[in-house]
Amino acid sequence: MAIIIEVLNKQHKVIERHRFTQPRIALGRAYNNDLILYDKHVSPHHAELALAEDGQWQLVDLASLNGSFVEPAKAVTHATPLQSGQLCWLGEQPLRIYDDQHQVAPALPFNPLEQKLQSFGHWPLIISLLLLILLEELFRIWLNAPGQESGQWTRNLLNLPLLVLALALWPTALALWSKLNQHEARFLPQLGLTFAGISALALWQLLLSIVNFSLDGAAGVVWLQETGNVMLLALLLAANFYLALQFALWKKLALATGLALLLSLQNLGVGVFVDDSEQLMPRFDASLLPGSLYFNQPVAVDDFNRDSTALFEQVAAQRQQQP
């Protein structure tokens, strides 16, 4: 009967898989073993697997320094029978033992959501999103150029590479986390998702600036802007965590939502240590935008002056009538 040995990492993820057909299999760090292990706590000739007469595999410890154990953490002091799929340890090196008749789980279909998220890893899309972010940043710098000191324009342009580097730090951290946990790094999809999220936030700010301009800085627009920021940020983080973390879906969504709320706490004006009580008050918008972007019916200057004069006269009359 053939035996399959899975070599696992500390998180019990498979890093090697071997199949043997001989009745005795030597395990250890020495080069004359059938299965050579690399963990420094494994003895040169640590243990062996032996096929008993009844057809069951047994684990035998060869007087190793750090001992052998079978699930659940039971020390091997004599030939110990193993069940197919059982976990065992040589020192701190985990192994999982299967016979060749062990049933495997059925194949899973492709995850449509995961495939769509990974499609953000194509270079043309990443470069297009990066150019969109840089153009938005250049436009913002240009709008502020008249009020800037001499040379500030050049310094702002020199900061653009630092901006790109800063945006790449988050997907890099996620890729490293995945790699350390023996999962696919998926750096390019994470980078594309991050650029897409930043682009969506920039476009949302542009849309809300038009709405704010048209509605004369209404407080409701400010609430809408901050709520949209939280939702877009939570969506971006949820997509990042979906690819990087091996948690249950509800845990990923909860973590993304909580982190988005935490990052947006100051902007929402409910910070504990910072008083932002005026953060959500109406904001005056002095932007110069085309009349086609104005939702309300424009008012002529003469009509505005006439209505203003009438309003002041009405208020003055009401004050005179008060006792």
PDB file of C-alpha atoms in Angstrom:
ATOM      1  CA  MET A   1       0.000   0.000   0.000  1.00  0.00           C
ATOM      2  CA  ALA A   2       1.407   3.371  -1.016  1.00  0.00           C
ATOM      3  CA  ILE A   3       1.700   6.200   1.488  1.00  0.00           C
ATOM      4  CA  ILE A   4       1.588   9.951   0.896  1.00  0.00           C
ATOM      5  CA  ILE A   5       3.495  12.290   3.223  1.00  0.00           C
ATOM      6  CA  GLU A   6       2.748  16.002   3.283  1.00  0.00           C
ATOM      7  CA  VAL A   7       5.428  18.276   4.739  1.00  0.00           C
ATOM      8  CA  LEU A   8       3.724  21.268   6.369  1.00  0.00           C
ATOM      9  CA  ASN A   9       4.830  24.683   7.566  1.00  0.00           C
ATOM     10  CA  LYS A  10       4.072  26.149  10.993  1.00  0.00           C
ATOM     11  CA  GLN A  11       0.596  27.179   9.795  1.00  0.00           C
ATOM     12  CA  HIS A  12      -0.012  23.594   8.589  1.00  0.00           C
ATOM     13  CA  LYS A  13       0.043  24.629   4.931  1.00  0.00           C
ATOM     14  CA  VAL A  14       1.467  22.057   2.515  1.00  0.00           C
ATOM     15  CA  ILE A  15       4.955  22.908   1.232  1.00  0.00           C
ATOM     16  CA  GLU A  16       5.935  19.424  -0.059  1.00  0.00           C
ATOM     17  CA  ARG A  17       4.090  16.233  -0.958  1.00  0.00           C
ATOM     18  CA  HIS A  18       5.795  12.822  -1.429  1.00  0.00           C
ATOM     19  CA  ARG A  19       4.535   9.354  -2.359  1.00  0.00           C
ATOM     20  CA  PHE A  20       6.314   6.138  -1.296  1.00  0.00           C
ATOM     21  CA  THR A  21       5.614   2.474  -2.021  1.00  0.00           C
ATOM     22  CA  GLN A  22       8.279   0.701   0.080  1.00  0.00           C
ATOM     23  CA  PRO A  23       7.283  -0.828   3.456  1.00  0.00           C
ATOM     24  CA  ARG A  24       9.770   1.259   5.505  1.00  0.00           C
ATOM     25  CA  ILE A  25      10.454   4.981   5.117  1.00  0.00           C
ATOM     26  CA  ALA A  26      13.310   6.699   6.957  1.00  0.00           C
ATOM     27  CA  LEU A  27      12.727  10.304   8.087  1.00  0.00           C
ATOM     28  CA  GLY A  28      15.351  12.824   9.224  1.00  0.00           C
ATOM     29  CA  ARG A  29      17.949  15.420   8.231  1.00  0.00           C
ATOM     30  CA  ALA A  30      20.639  12.953   7.129  1.00  0.00           C
ATOM     31  CA  TYR A  31      21.059  12.621   3.369  1.00  0.00           C
ATOM     32  CA  ASN A  32      20.550   8.844   3.365  1.00  0.00           C
ATOM     33  CA  ASN A  33      16.912   9.164   4.529  1.00  0.00           C
ATOM     34  CA  ASP A  34      14.030   8.478   2.198  1.00  0.00           C
ATOM     35  CA  LEU A  35      12.477  11.802   3.176  1.00  0.00           C
ATOM     36  CA  ILE A  36      15.035  14.502   3.986  1.00  0.00           C
ATOM     37  CA  LEU A  37      13.730  17.248   6.284  1.00  0.00           C
ATOM     38  CA  TYR A  38      15.300  20.654   6.871  1.00  0.00           C
ATOM     39  CA  ASP A  39      14.073  21.699  10.306  1.00  0.00           C
ATOM     40  CA  LYS A  40      17.085  22.156  12.620  1.00  0.00           C
ATOM     41  CA  HIS A  41      15.218  20.480  15.503  1.00  0.00           C
ATOM     42  CA  VAL A  42      14.859  17.237  13.530  1.00  0.00           C
ATOM     43  CA  SER A  43      17.529  14.619  14.303  1.00  0.00           C
ATOM     44  CA  PRO A  44      19.667  13.174  11.487  1.00  0.00           C
ATOM     45  CA  HIS A  45      17.816   9.865  11.826  1.00  0.00           C
ATOM     46  CA  HIS A  46      14.686  10.961  13.607  1.00  0.00           C
ATOM     47  CA  ALA A  47      11.936   8.389  12.913  1.00  0.00           C
ATOM     48  CA  GLU A  48      10.596   5.924  10.425  1.00  0.00           C
ATOM     49  CA  LEU A  49       7.264   4.844   9.028  1.00  0.00           C
ATOM     50  CA  ALA A  50       6.734   1.083   8.902  1.00  0.00           C
ATOM     51  CA  LEU A  51       3.938  -0.913   7.283  1.00  0.00           C
ATOM     52  CA  ALA A  52       2.569  -3.446   9.812  1.00  0.00           C
ATOM     53  CA  GLU A  53       1.310  -6.907   8.904  1.00  0.00           C
ATOM     54  CA  ASP A  54      -2.291  -5.737   9.204  1.00  0.00           C
ATOM     55  CA  GLY A  55      -1.666  -3.133   6.484  1.00  0.00           C
ATOM     56  CA  GLN A  56      -1.616  -0.135   8.852  1.00  0.00           C
ATOM     57  CA  TRP A  57       1.237   2.351   8.873  1.00  0.00           C
ATOM     58  CA  GLN A  58       3.051   2.949  12.156  1.00  0.00           C
ATOM     59  CA  LEU A  59       5.323   5.778  13.316  1.00  0.00           C
ATOM     60  CA  VAL A  60       8.460   4.696  15.177  1.00  0.00           C
ATOM     61  CA  ASP A  61      10.706   7.222  16.932  1.00  0.00           C
ATOM     62  CA  LEU A  62      14.443   6.413  16.631  1.00  0.00           C
ATOM     63  CA  ALA A  63      15.513   7.828  20.020  1.00  0.00           C
ATOM     64  CA  SER A  64      15.476  11.349  18.560  1.00  0.00           C
ATOM     65  CA  LEU A  65      16.591  14.373  20.600  1.00  0.00           C
ATOM     66  CA  ASN A  66      13.277  16.259  20.498  1.00  0.00           C
ATOM     67  CA  GLY A  67      10.897  13.323  20.151  1.00  0.00           C
ATOM     68  CA  SER A  68       8.010  12.472  17.849  1.00  0.00           C
ATOM     69  CA  PHE A  69       4.308  13.150  18.437  1.00  0.00           C
ATOM     70  CA  VAL A  70       0.962  12.245  16.912  1.00  0.00           C
ATOM     71  CA  GLU A  71      -2.268  14.182  16.990  1.00  0.00           C
ATOM     72  CA  PRO A  72      -3.347  15.337  19.548  1.00  0.00           C
ATOM     73  CA  ALA A  73       0.220  16.015  20.825  1.00  0.00           C
ATOM     74  CA  LYS A  74       0.726  12.453  22.099  1.00  0.00           C
ATOM     75  CA  ALA A  75       4.379  11.448  22.489  1.00  0.00           C
ATOM     76  CA  VAL A  76       5.498   8.438  20.461  1.00  0.00           C
ATOM     77  CA  THR A  77       7.205   5.982  22.837  1.00  0.00           C
ATOM     78  CA  HIS A  78       6.634   2.817  20.774  1.00  0.00           C
ATOM     79  CA  ALA A  79       5.346   1.900  17.324  1.00  0.00           C
ATOM     80  CA  THR A  80       2.191   4.015  17.057  1.00  0.00           C
ATOM     81  CA  PRO A  81      -0.485   3.261  14.424  1.00  0.00           C
ATOM     82  CA  LEU A  82      -1.530   6.155  12.202  1.00  0.00           C
ATOM     83  CA  GLN A  83      -4.889   6.883  10.645  1.00  0.00           C
ATOM     84  CA  SER A  84      -5.066   8.228   7.116  1.00  0.00           C
ATOM     85  CA  GLY A  85      -5.085  12.020   7.314  1.00  0.00           C
ATOM     86  CA  GLN A  86      -3.570  12.122  10.815  1.00  0.00           C
ATOM     87  CA  LEU A  87      -1.155  14.870  11.807  1.00  0.00           C
ATOM     88  CA  CYS A  88       2.190  14.077  13.438  1.00  0.00           C
ATOM     89  CA  TRP A  89       5.309  16.002  14.420  1.00  0.00           C
ATOM     90  CA  LEU A  90       9.009  15.225  14.294  1.00  0.00           C
ATOM     91  CA  GLY A  91      10.238  17.717  16.858  1.00  0.00           C
ATOM     92  CA  GLU A  92       8.486  20.858  15.615  1.00  0.00           C
ATOM     93  CA  GLN A  93       8.194  19.718  11.987  1.00  0.00           C
ATOM     94  CA  PRO A  94       4.548  18.865  11.202  1.00  0.00           C
ATOM     95  CA  LEU A  95       3.703  16.076   8.755  1.00  0.00           C
ATOM     96  CA  ARG A  96       0.397  14.706   7.558  1.00  0.00           C
ATOM     97  CA  ILE A  97       0.119  11.044   6.531  1.00  0.00           C
ATOM     98  CA  TYR A  98      -2.347   9.635   3.962  1.00  0.00           C
ATOM     99  CA  ASP A  99      -2.825   6.269   2.342  1.00  0.00           C
ATOM    100  CA  ASP A 100      -3.457   6.174  -1.400  1.00  0.00           C
ATOM    101  CA  GLN A 101      -7.139   5.281  -0.898  1.00  0.00           C
ATOM    102  CA  HIS A 102      -7.893   8.459   1.028  1.00  0.00           C
ATOM    103  CA  GLN A 103     -10.826  10.383  -0.421  1.00  0.00           C
ATOM    104  CA  VAL A 104     -10.032  13.872  -1.688  1.00  0.00           C
ATOM    105  CA  ALA A 105     -12.421  16.795  -1.701  1.00  0.00           C
ATOM    106  CA  PRO A 106     -14.247  17.443  -4.985  1.00  0.00           C
ATOM    107  CA  ALA A 107     -12.804  20.023  -7.351  1.00  0.00           C
ATOM    108  CA  LEU A 108     -14.034  23.564  -6.812  1.00  0.00           C
ATOM    109  CA  PRO A 109     -15.258  25.758  -9.661  1.00  0.00           C
ATOM    110  CA  PHE A 110     -13.454  29.003 -10.416  1.00  0.00           C
ATOM    111  CA  ASN A 111     -14.496  31.835  -8.119  1.00  0.00           C
ATOM    112  CA  PRO A 112     -15.957  34.514 -10.444  1.00  0.00           C
ATOM    113  CA  LEU A 113     -15.346  37.320  -7.941  1.00  0.00           C
ATOM    114  CA  GLU A 114     -11.746  36.286  -7.367  1.00  0.00           C
ATOM    115  CA  GLN A 115     -11.114  36.087 -11.101  1.00  0.00           C
ATOM    116  CA  LYS A 116     -12.543  39.584 -11.603  1.00  0.00           C
ATOM    117  CA  LEU A 117     -10.419  40.979  -8.797  1.00  0.00           C
ATOM    118  CA  GLN A 118      -7.301  39.348 -10.235  1.00  0.00           C
ATOM    119  CA  SER A 119      -8.051  40.932 -13.612  1.00  0.00           C
ATOM    120  CA  PHE A 120      -6.936  44.245 -12.047  1.00  0.00           C
ATOM    121  CA  GLY A 121      -3.388  42.900 -12.228  1.00  0.00           C
ATOM    122  CA  HIS A 122      -2.930  43.551 -15.960  1.00  0.00           C
ATOM    123  CA  TRP A 123      -0.232  46.101 -16.687  1.00  0.00           C
ATOM    124  CA  PRO A 124      -2.236  48.202 -19.207  1.00  0.00           C
ATOM    125  CA  LEU A 125      -4.991  48.718 -16.616  1.00  0.00           C
ATOM    126  CA  ILE A 126      -2.488  49.502 -13.838  1.00  0.00           C
ATOM    127  CA  ILE A 127      -0.673  52.080 -15.992  1.00  0.00           C
ATOM    128  CA  SER A 128      -3.981  53.661 -17.093  1.00  0.00           C
ATOM    129  CA  LEU A 129      -5.156  54.013 -13.498  1.00  0.00           C
ATOM    130  CA  LEU A 130      -1.801  55.441 -12.427  1.00  0.00           C
ATOM    131  CA  LEU A 131      -1.953  58.043 -15.205  1.00  0.00           C
ATOM    132  CA  LEU A 132      -5.473  58.967 -14.118  1.00  0.00           C
ATOM    133  CA  ILE A 133      -4.261  59.496 -10.541  1.00  0.00           C
ATOM    134  CA  LEU A 134      -1.298  61.594 -11.692  1.00  0.00           C
ATOM    135  CA  LEU A 135      -3.495  63.718 -13.965  1.00  0.00           C
ATOM    136  CA  GLU A 136      -5.918  64.368 -11.107  1.00  0.00           C
ATOM    137  CA  GLU A 137      -3.019  65.350  -8.860  1.00  0.00           C
ATOM    138  CA  LEU A 138      -1.556  67.631 -11.547  1.00  0.00           C
ATOM    139  CA  PHE A 139      -4.941  69.293 -12.001  1.00  0.00           C
ATOM    140  CA  ARG A 140      -5.196  69.906  -8.251  1.00  0.00           C
ATOM    141  CA  ILE A 141      -1.682  71.387  -8.189  1.00  0.00           C
ATOM    142  CA  TRP A 142      -2.547  73.612 -11.156  1.00  0.00           C
ATOM    143  CA  LEU A 143      -5.683  74.926  -9.439  1.00  0.00           C
ATOM    144  CA  ASN A 144      -3.624  75.944  -6.417  1.00  0.00           C
ATOM    145  CA  ALA A 145      -0.749  77.359  -8.479  1.00  0.00           C
ATOM    146  CA  PRO A 146      -1.801  81.079  -8.340  1.00  0.00           C
ATOM    147  CA  GLY A 147      -1.659  81.100  -4.545  1.00  0.00           C
ATOM    148  CA  GLN A 148       1.603  79.202  -4.256  1.00  0.00           C
ATOM    149  CA  GLU A 149       5.006  80.652  -3.520  1.00  0.00           C
ATOM    150  CA  SER A 150       7.728  80.767  -6.130  1.00  0.00           C
ATOM    151  CA  GLY A 151       9.133  77.319  -6.792  1.00  0.00           C
ATOM    152  CA  GLN A 152       6.254  75.522  -5.059  1.00  0.00           C
ATOM    153  CA  TRP A 153       4.964  74.220  -8.405  1.00  0.00           C
ATOM    154  CA  THR A 154       8.313  72.517  -9.092  1.00  0.00           C
ATOM    155  CA  ARG A 155       8.470  71.052  -5.590  1.00  0.00           C
ATOM    156  CA  ASN A 156       4.954  69.651  -5.978  1.00  0.00           C
ATOM    157  CA  LEU A 157       5.939  67.998  -9.256  1.00  0.00           C
ATOM    158  CA  LEU A 158       8.965  66.425  -7.594  1.00  0.00           C
ATOM    159  CA  ASN A 159       6.631  64.973  -4.944  1.00  0.00           C
ATOM    160  CA  LEU A 160       4.698  62.940  -7.531  1.00  0.00           C
ATOM    161  CA  PRO A 161       7.185  60.002  -7.495  1.00  0.00           C
ATOM    162  CA  LEU A 162       6.860  59.939  -3.702  1.00  0.00           C
ATOM    163  CA  LEU A 163       3.084  59.813  -4.100  1.00  0.00           C
ATOM    164  CA  VAL A 164       3.356  56.775  -6.397  1.00  0.00           C
ATOM    165  CA  LEU A 165       5.732  55.094  -3.940  1.00  0.00           C
ATOM    166  CA  ALA A 166       3.360  55.768  -1.035  1.00  0.00           C
ATOM    167  CA  LEU A 167       0.411  54.299  -2.943  1.00  0.00           C
ATOM    168  CA  ALA A 168       2.453  51.162  -3.685  1.00  0.00           C
ATOM    169  CA  LEU A 169       3.288  50.543  -0.011  1.00  0.00           C
ATOM    170  CA  TRP A 170      -0.170  49.200   0.872  1.00  0.00           C
ATOM    171  CA  PRO A 171      -0.325  46.485  -1.840  1.00  0.00           C
ATOM    172  CA  THR A 172       3.307  45.628  -1.063  1.00  0.00           C
ATOM    173  CA  ALA A 173       2.439  45.062   2.597  1.00  0.00           C
ATOM    174  CA  LEU A 174      -0.531  42.882   1.641  1.00  0.00           C
ATOM    175  CA  ALA A 175       1.592  40.834  -0.770  1.00  0.00           C
ATOM    176  CA  LEU A 176       4.262  40.307   1.893  1.00  0.00           C
ATOM    177  CA  TRP A 177       1.622  39.233   4.409  1.00  0.00           C
ATOM    178  CA  SER A 178       0.269  36.670   1.951  1.00  0.00           C
ATOM    179  CA  LYS A 179       3.754  35.398   1.151  1.00  0.00           C
ATOM    180  CA  LEU A 180       4.653  35.009   4.820  1.00  0.00           C
ATOM    181  CA  ASN A 181       1.492  32.946   5.295  1.00  0.00           C
ATOM    182  CA  GLN A 182       2.350  30.690   2.349  1.00  0.00           C
ATOM    183  CA  HIS A 183      -0.306  32.109   0.010  1.00  0.00           C
ATOM    184  CA  GLU A 184      -0.060  33.700  -3.404  1.00  0.00           C
ATOM    185  CA  ALA A 185       1.376  37.218  -3.137  1.00  0.00           C
ATOM    186  CA  ARG A 186      -0.855  38.656  -5.904  1.00  0.00           C
ATOM    187  CA  PHE A 187       1.026  41.954  -5.856  1.00  0.00           C
ATOM    188  CA  LEU A 188      -0.116  43.178  -9.272  1.00  0.00           C
ATOM    189  CA  PRO A 189      -3.863  42.614  -8.578  1.00  0.00           C
ATOM    190  CA  GLN A 190      -3.434  44.350  -5.211  1.00  0.00           C
ATOM    191  CA  LEU A 191      -1.648  47.250  -6.901  1.00  0.00           C
ATOM    192  CA  GLY A 192      -4.362  47.556  -9.564  1.00  0.00           C
ATOM    193  CA  LEU A 193      -7.132  47.418  -6.951  1.00  0.00           C
ATOM    194  CA  THR A 194      -5.423  50.115  -4.886  1.00  0.00           C
ATOM    195  CA  PHE A 195      -5.024  52.410  -7.902  1.00  0.00           C
ATOM    196  CA  ALA A 196      -8.661  51.756  -8.862  1.00  0.00           C
ATOM    197  CA  GLY A 197      -9.830  52.632  -5.346  1.00  0.00           C
ATOM    198  CA  ILE A 198      -7.772  55.856  -5.268  1.00  0.00           C
ATOM    199  CA  SER A 199      -9.106  56.790  -8.722  1.00  0.00           C
ATOM    200  CA  ALA A 200     -12.695  56.165  -7.586  1.00  0.00           C
ATOM    201  CA  LEU A 201     -12.147  58.360  -4.517  1.00  0.00           C
ATOM    202  CA  ALA A 202     -10.694  61.125  -6.708  1.00  0.00           C
ATOM    203  CA  LEU A 203     -13.633  60.960  -9.139  1.00  0.00           C
ATOM    204  CA  TRP A 204     -16.075  60.986  -6.200  1.00  0.00           C
ATOM    205  CA  GLN A 205     -14.411  64.131  -4.845  1.00  0.00           C
ATOM    206  CA  LEU A 206     -14.695  65.748  -8.283  1.00  0.00           C
ATOM    207  CA  LEU A 207     -18.389  64.867  -8.559  1.00  0.00           C
ATOM    208  CA  LEU A 208     -19.133  66.151  -5.071  1.00  0.00           C
ATOM    209  CA  SER A 209     -17.264  69.392  -5.753  1.00  0.00           C
ATOM    210  CA  ILE A 210     -19.665  69.990  -8.671  1.00  0.00           C
ATOM    211  CA  VAL A 211     -22.662  69.164  -6.464  1.00  0.00           C
ATOM    212  CA  ASN A 212     -21.327  71.380  -3.677  1.00  0.00           C
ATOM    213  CA  PHE A 213     -20.809  74.226  -6.165  1.00  0.00           C
ATOM    214  CA  SER A 214     -24.362  73.885  -7.436  1.00  0.00           C
ATOM    215  CA  LEU A 215     -26.027  73.607  -4.036  1.00  0.00           C
ATOM    216  CA  ASP A 216     -24.052  76.443  -2.437  1.00  0.00           C
ATOM    217  CA  GLY A 217     -22.225  74.334   0.152  1.00  0.00           C
ATOM    218  CA  ALA A 218     -25.252  72.634   1.687  1.00  0.00           C
ATOM    219  CA  ALA A 219     -24.447  70.600   4.804  1.00  0.00           C
ATOM    220  CA  GLY A 220     -26.167  67.543   3.285  1.00  0.00           C
ATOM    221  CA  VAL A 221     -23.566  67.518   0.507  1.00  0.00           C
ATOM    222  CA  VAL A 222     -20.794  67.326   3.090  1.00  0.00           C
ATOM    223  CA  TRP A 223     -22.492  64.368   4.789  1.00  0.00           C
ATOM    224  CA  LEU A 224     -22.949  62.683   1.404  1.00  0.00           C
ATOM    225  CA  GLN A 225     -19.292  63.229   0.563  1.00  0.00           C
ATOM    226  CA  GLU A 226     -18.013  61.743   3.816  1.00  0.00           C
ATOM    227  CA  THR A 227     -20.426  58.786   3.635  1.00  0.00           C
ATOM    228  CA  GLY A 228     -19.321  58.045   0.067  1.00  0.00           C
ATOM    229  CA  ASN A 229     -15.672  58.218   1.120  1.00  0.00           C
ATOM    230  CA  VAL A 230     -16.264  55.618   3.846  1.00  0.00           C
ATOM    231  CA  MET A 231     -18.170  53.306   1.492  1.00  0.00           C
ATOM    232  CA  LEU A 232     -15.540  53.503  -1.265  1.00  0.00           C
ATOM    233  CA  LEU A 233     -12.711  52.983   1.211  1.00  0.00           C
ATOM    234  CA  ALA A 234     -14.500  49.989   2.769  1.00  0.00           C
ATOM    235  CA  LEU A 235     -15.064  48.519  -0.701  1.00  0.00           C
ATOM    236  CA  LEU A 236     -11.372  48.925  -1.577  1.00  0.00           C
ATOM    237  CA  LEU A 237     -10.212  47.333   1.679  1.00  0.00           C
ATOM    238  CA  ALA A 238     -12.705  44.473   1.305  1.00  0.00           C
ATOM    239  CA  ALA A 239     -11.316  43.711  -2.175  1.00  0.00           C
ATOM    240  CA  ASN A 240      -7.735  43.840  -0.836  1.00  0.00           C
ATOM    241  CA  PHE A 241      -8.544  41.562   2.097  1.00  0.00           C
ATOM    242  CA  TYR A 242     -10.483  39.160  -0.129  1.00  0.00           C
ATOM    243  CA  LEU A 243      -7.292  38.376  -2.034  1.00  0.00           C
ATOM    244  CA  ALA A 244      -4.808  38.633   0.846  1.00  0.00           C
ATOM    245  CA  LEU A 245      -6.470  37.041   3.877  1.00  0.00           C
ATOM    246  CA  GLN A 246      -7.639  33.496   4.431  1.00  0.00           C
ATOM    247  CA  PHE A 247     -10.498  34.457   6.762  1.00  0.00           C
ATOM    248  CA  ALA A 248     -14.200  33.834   6.440  1.00  0.00           C
ATOM    249  CA  LEU A 249     -15.928  36.313   4.124  1.00  0.00           C
ATOM    250  CA  TRP A 250     -17.900  37.988   6.913  1.00  0.00           C
ATOM    251  CA  LYS A 251     -14.677  38.535   8.867  1.00  0.00           C
ATOM    252  CA  LYS A 252     -13.046  40.200   5.860  1.00  0.00           C
ATOM    253  CA  LEU A 253     -16.059  42.497   5.390  1.00  0.00           C
ATOM    254  CA  ALA A 254     -16.183  43.349   9.090  1.00  0.00           C
ATOM    255  CA  LEU A 255     -12.454  44.110   9.170  1.00  0.00           C
ATOM    256  CA  ALA A 256     -12.663  46.270   6.027  1.00  0.00           C
ATOM    257  CA  THR A 257     -15.681  48.219   7.314  1.00  0.00           C
ATOM    258  CA  GLY A 258     -14.160  48.761  10.741  1.00  0.00           C
ATOM    259  CA  LEU A 259     -10.843  49.928   9.323  1.00  0.00           C
ATOM    260  CA  ALA A 260     -12.597  52.277   6.872  1.00  0.00           C
ATOM    261  CA  LEU A 261     -14.613  53.831   9.700  1.00  0.00           C
ATOM    262  CA  LEU A 262     -11.469  54.159  11.798  1.00  0.00           C
ATOM    263  CA  LEU A 263      -9.542  55.884   9.001  1.00  0.00           C
ATOM    264  CA  SER A 264     -12.497  58.202   8.290  1.00  0.00           C
ATOM    265  CA  LEU A 265     -13.192  58.996  11.936  1.00  0.00           C
ATOM    266  CA  GLN A 266     -11.572  62.405  11.883  1.00  0.00           C
ATOM    267  CA  ASN A 267     -13.285  63.479   8.663  1.00  0.00           C
ATOM    268  CA  LEU A 268     -16.658  62.419  10.051  1.00  0.00           C
ATOM    269  CA  GLY A 269     -16.129  64.768  12.959  1.00  0.00           C
ATOM    270  CA  VAL A 270     -16.582  62.231  15.723  1.00  0.00           C
ATOM    271  CA  GLY A 271     -12.937  61.903  16.731  1.00  0.00           C
ATOM    272  CA  VAL A 272     -12.335  61.311  20.390  1.00  0.00           C
ATOM    273  CA  PHE A 273      -9.109  63.257  20.711  1.00  0.00           C
ATOM    274  CA  VAL A 274      -9.664  65.869  17.984  1.00  0.00           C
ATOM    275  CA  ASP A 275     -12.496  68.406  18.074  1.00  0.00           C
ATOM    276  CA  ASP A 276     -13.930  68.512  14.541  1.00  0.00           C
ATOM    277  CA  SER A 277     -17.304  69.958  15.498  1.00  0.00           C
ATOM    278  CA  GLU A 278     -17.256  72.302  12.484  1.00  0.00           C
ATOM    279  CA  GLN A 279     -16.154  69.620  10.036  1.00  0.00           C
ATOM    280  CA  LEU A 280     -19.662  68.926   8.702  1.00  0.00           C
ATOM    281  CA  MET A 281     -20.919  72.535   8.553  1.00  0.00           C
ATOM    282  CA  PRO A 282     -21.756  74.049   5.134  1.00  0.00           C
ATOM    283  CA  ARG A 283     -18.636  74.967   3.178  1.00  0.00           C
ATOM    284  CA  PHE A 284     -18.375  77.954   0.876  1.00  0.00           C
ATOM    285  CA  ASP A 285     -17.209  76.930  -2.580  1.00  0.00           C
ATOM    286  CA  ALA A 286     -15.537  79.634  -4.646  1.00  0.00           C
ATOM    287  CA  SER A 287     -14.787  77.364  -7.612  1.00  0.00           C
ATOM    288  CA  LEU A 288     -15.258  78.769 -11.097  1.00  0.00           C
ATOM    289  CA  LEU A 289     -17.197  76.147 -13.041  1.00  0.00           C
ATOM    290  CA  PRO A 290     -19.196  76.337 -16.274  1.00  0.00           C
ATOM    291  CA  GLY A 291     -22.847  77.309 -15.992  1.00  0.00           C
ATOM    292  CA  SER A 292     -23.805  73.921 -17.477  1.00  0.00           C
ATOM    293  CA  LEU A 293     -22.707  72.306 -14.189  1.00  0.00           C
ATOM    294  CA  TYR A 294     -25.079  74.472 -12.150  1.00  0.00           C
ATOM    295  CA  PHE A 295     -28.204  72.492 -11.247  1.00  0.00           C
ATOM    296  CA  ASN A 296     -30.383  75.432 -10.219  1.00  0.00           C
ATOM    297  CA  GLN A 297     -31.740  78.179 -12.438  1.00  0.00           C
ATOM    298  CA  PRO A 298     -29.092  80.954 -12.573  1.00  0.00           C
ATOM    299  CA  VAL A 299     -30.087  84.322 -11.099  1.00  0.00           C
ATOM    300  CA  ALA A 300     -29.194  87.548 -12.846  1.00  0.00           C
ATOM    301  CA  VAL A 301     -27.122  90.091 -10.924  1.00  0.00           C
ATOM    302  CA  ASP A 302     -29.866  92.733 -10.998  1.00  0.00           C
ATOM    303  CA  ASP A 303     -32.456  90.266  -9.703  1.00  0.00           C
ATOM    304  CA  PHE A 304     -30.066  89.135  -6.950  1.00  0.00           C
ATOM    305  CA  ASN A 305     -29.477  92.746  -5.839  1.00  0.00           C
ATOM    306  CA  ARG A 306     -33.202  93.503  -5.894  1.00  0.00           C
ATOM    307  CA  ASP A 307     -34.063  90.388  -3.870  1.00  0.00           C
ATOM    308  CA  SER A 308     -31.288  91.119  -1.388  1.00  0.00           C
ATOM    309  CA  THR A 309     -32.531  94.694  -0.860  1.00  0.00           C
ATOM    310  CA  ALA A 310     -36.078  93.445  -0.367  1.00  0.00           C
ATOM    311  CA  LEU A 311     -34.882  90.867   2.149  1.00  0.00           C
ATOM    312  CA  PHE A 312     -32.998  93.478   4.194  1.00  0.00           C
ATOM    313  CA  GLU A 313     -36.020  95.786   4.154  1.00  0.00           C
ATOM    314  CA  GLN A 314     -38.262  92.927   5.310  1.00  0.00           C
ATOM    315  CA  VAL A 315     -35.927  92.097   8.206  1.00  0.00           C
ATOM    316  CA  ALA A 316     -35.686  95.776   9.221  1.00  0.00           C
ATOM    317  CA  ALA A 317     -39.494  96.080   9.227  1.00  0.00           C
ATOM    318  CA  GLN A 318     -39.828  92.962  11.409  1.00  0.00           C
ATOM    319  CA  ARG A 319     -37.357  94.404  13.923  1.00  0.00           C
ATOM    320  CA  GLN A 320     -39.306  97.663  14.189  1.00  0.00           C
ATOM    321  CA  GLN A 321     -42.503  95.725  14.918  1.00  0.00           C
ATOM    322  CA  GLN A 322     -40.916  93.870  17.856  1.00  0.00           C
ATOM    323  CA  PRO A 323     -41.674  95.364  21.313  1.00  0.00           C
TER     324      PRO A 323
END
